[in-house]
Amino acid sequence: MRSLRPVSRVGTPLMTVTAAVAAVAVTAAGLAAAPAVAAPAAATAPQLGDSCTAADLGTRHPYIKGTEVSPTITHFKGWYVTEGATGTQNVTTTTQTTITVSVGLTGNVQGDFSAETLGKVAASLGLSVQVTYSSTSSESNSFTWNFSQPGYYGVYKGTKKVTGTYGSLNCNRVQQGDGSWALKWIEGPGNGSFTTYTTLEEGAVRCQDKVPAGSIMAKAQTLLDCGSPGAEAGHPAGAVAPTAEQQGDRPAQAPAPADGTAAGQPRAAGRSASAALTCEAGAYKIAVPGTPLSWGAPLLAADGVRLRPSSIFSAHLDNWRLCNVTERNGVLEASLWNWSNGGCATIASPDAATERAVLKTVPCAEDDLQRFYVYRDVPGSPKIGVQDKYTGSMMGHDRYADGEFLRQYSTGRQDGSGTYSLIGV
């Protein structure tokens, strides 16, 4: 094998509406299990360029690259109240926009990394945001309101939609200006986008109401098309037909793909044929530092990679080769081929989004689920961290024990049990 040379690198409350706008923040119906997270008093997470230790090689953290907050109306209905029609009325709104919490391309929120990402969004903006996989209702909502004054109202439910992009912080060796080496938090391969929203708010607003610029109420007021002949004309009490602007503001919801894959999610390649690999000559044990247990490939296809003692009876199941190796910004990318069973390490496709999914071996193929990033300690140390390219999760184990499975963890094992030693054999 070539030398691994260092390279740097809502409910329905009864509400009285007066000439001044009234609105209340409430929990959306059906979202009682969607907790929000507020910004912590102080940020303790690592920052890009901070120092890290060898125990961090098997961990990762998100960092927020950019955010955008925009008021969004999820449900709306134009409603006209005449002099004789004030008082309690039932208003059925129609869906304007559906907002779903998502992190990355999988279209859902799973694992510690997603929760940490949204926690950092909350911290960076000073807002409470939803942190579980949930959606504002896509169904019509019925509200009971007490209108005390006549006028043309926009009855709405809305939220602040929070979108942005994130990157991944990984620990890796970096060469200093004086030629020495140090471990630093670097921007690891891969990034993604997120969408979440703040607490839902419902209310009613009229054209003549003075509302804060950029608020959810102001967004609802724009849908009233104030100043138009239609808005100023007399109407019978009750619902008003939606204007072109109200209809035009409703984006088409993207249909779910027939195969269940989230829109935009890259698909792992099929495994119908074995891929020809170019492997380095040397073989390695991937061992728990300073112990006799190392990664052992399974004899049976249904089994997974486990921690096993290395001995003359290991039959090369503990020997791995790095194949189709590339290097970018000091981070290796390789397929991990097992000398004994001839398979490549992988996270099975059905388990790709599953926290703590077991590492397995399968026939080698051109498949990002079988590609791994290797983060290395400073020269002279064999310690590494291993990350699946497709899922972004770090490899680790729950406890140190013979027969313990190797698993994926979205943020890695924060106790250091995801750091291994790459030992030539």
JSON list of N, CA and C in Angstrom, two decimals, residues 205 362 407:
[
{"chain": "A", "resi": 205, "resn": "VAL", "atom": "N", "xyz": [-56.58, 39.79, 10.54]},
{"chain": "A", "resi": 205, "resn": "VAL", "atom": "CA", "xyz": [-56.03, 41.11, 10.28]},
{"chain": "A", "resi": 205, "resn": "VAL", "atom": "C", "xyz": [-56.86, 41.81, 9.20]},
{"chain": "A", "resi": 362, "resn": "VAL", "atom": "N", "xyz": [-20.86, -6.85, 1.93]},
{"chain": "A", "resi": 362, "resn": "VAL", "atom": "CA", "xyz": [-21.62, -7.33, 0.78]},
{"chain": "A", "resi": 362, "resn": "VAL", "atom": "C", "xyz": [-20.68, -7.38, -0.41]},
{"chain": "A", "resi": 407, "resn": "ARG", "atom": "N", "xyz": [-21.39, -0.15, 14.46]},
{"chain": "A", "resi": 407, "resn": "ARG", "atom": "CA", "xyz": [-22.62, 0.53, 14.06]},
{"chain": "A", "resi": 407, "resn": "ARG", "atom": "C", "xyz": [-22.32, 1.94, 13.58]}
]
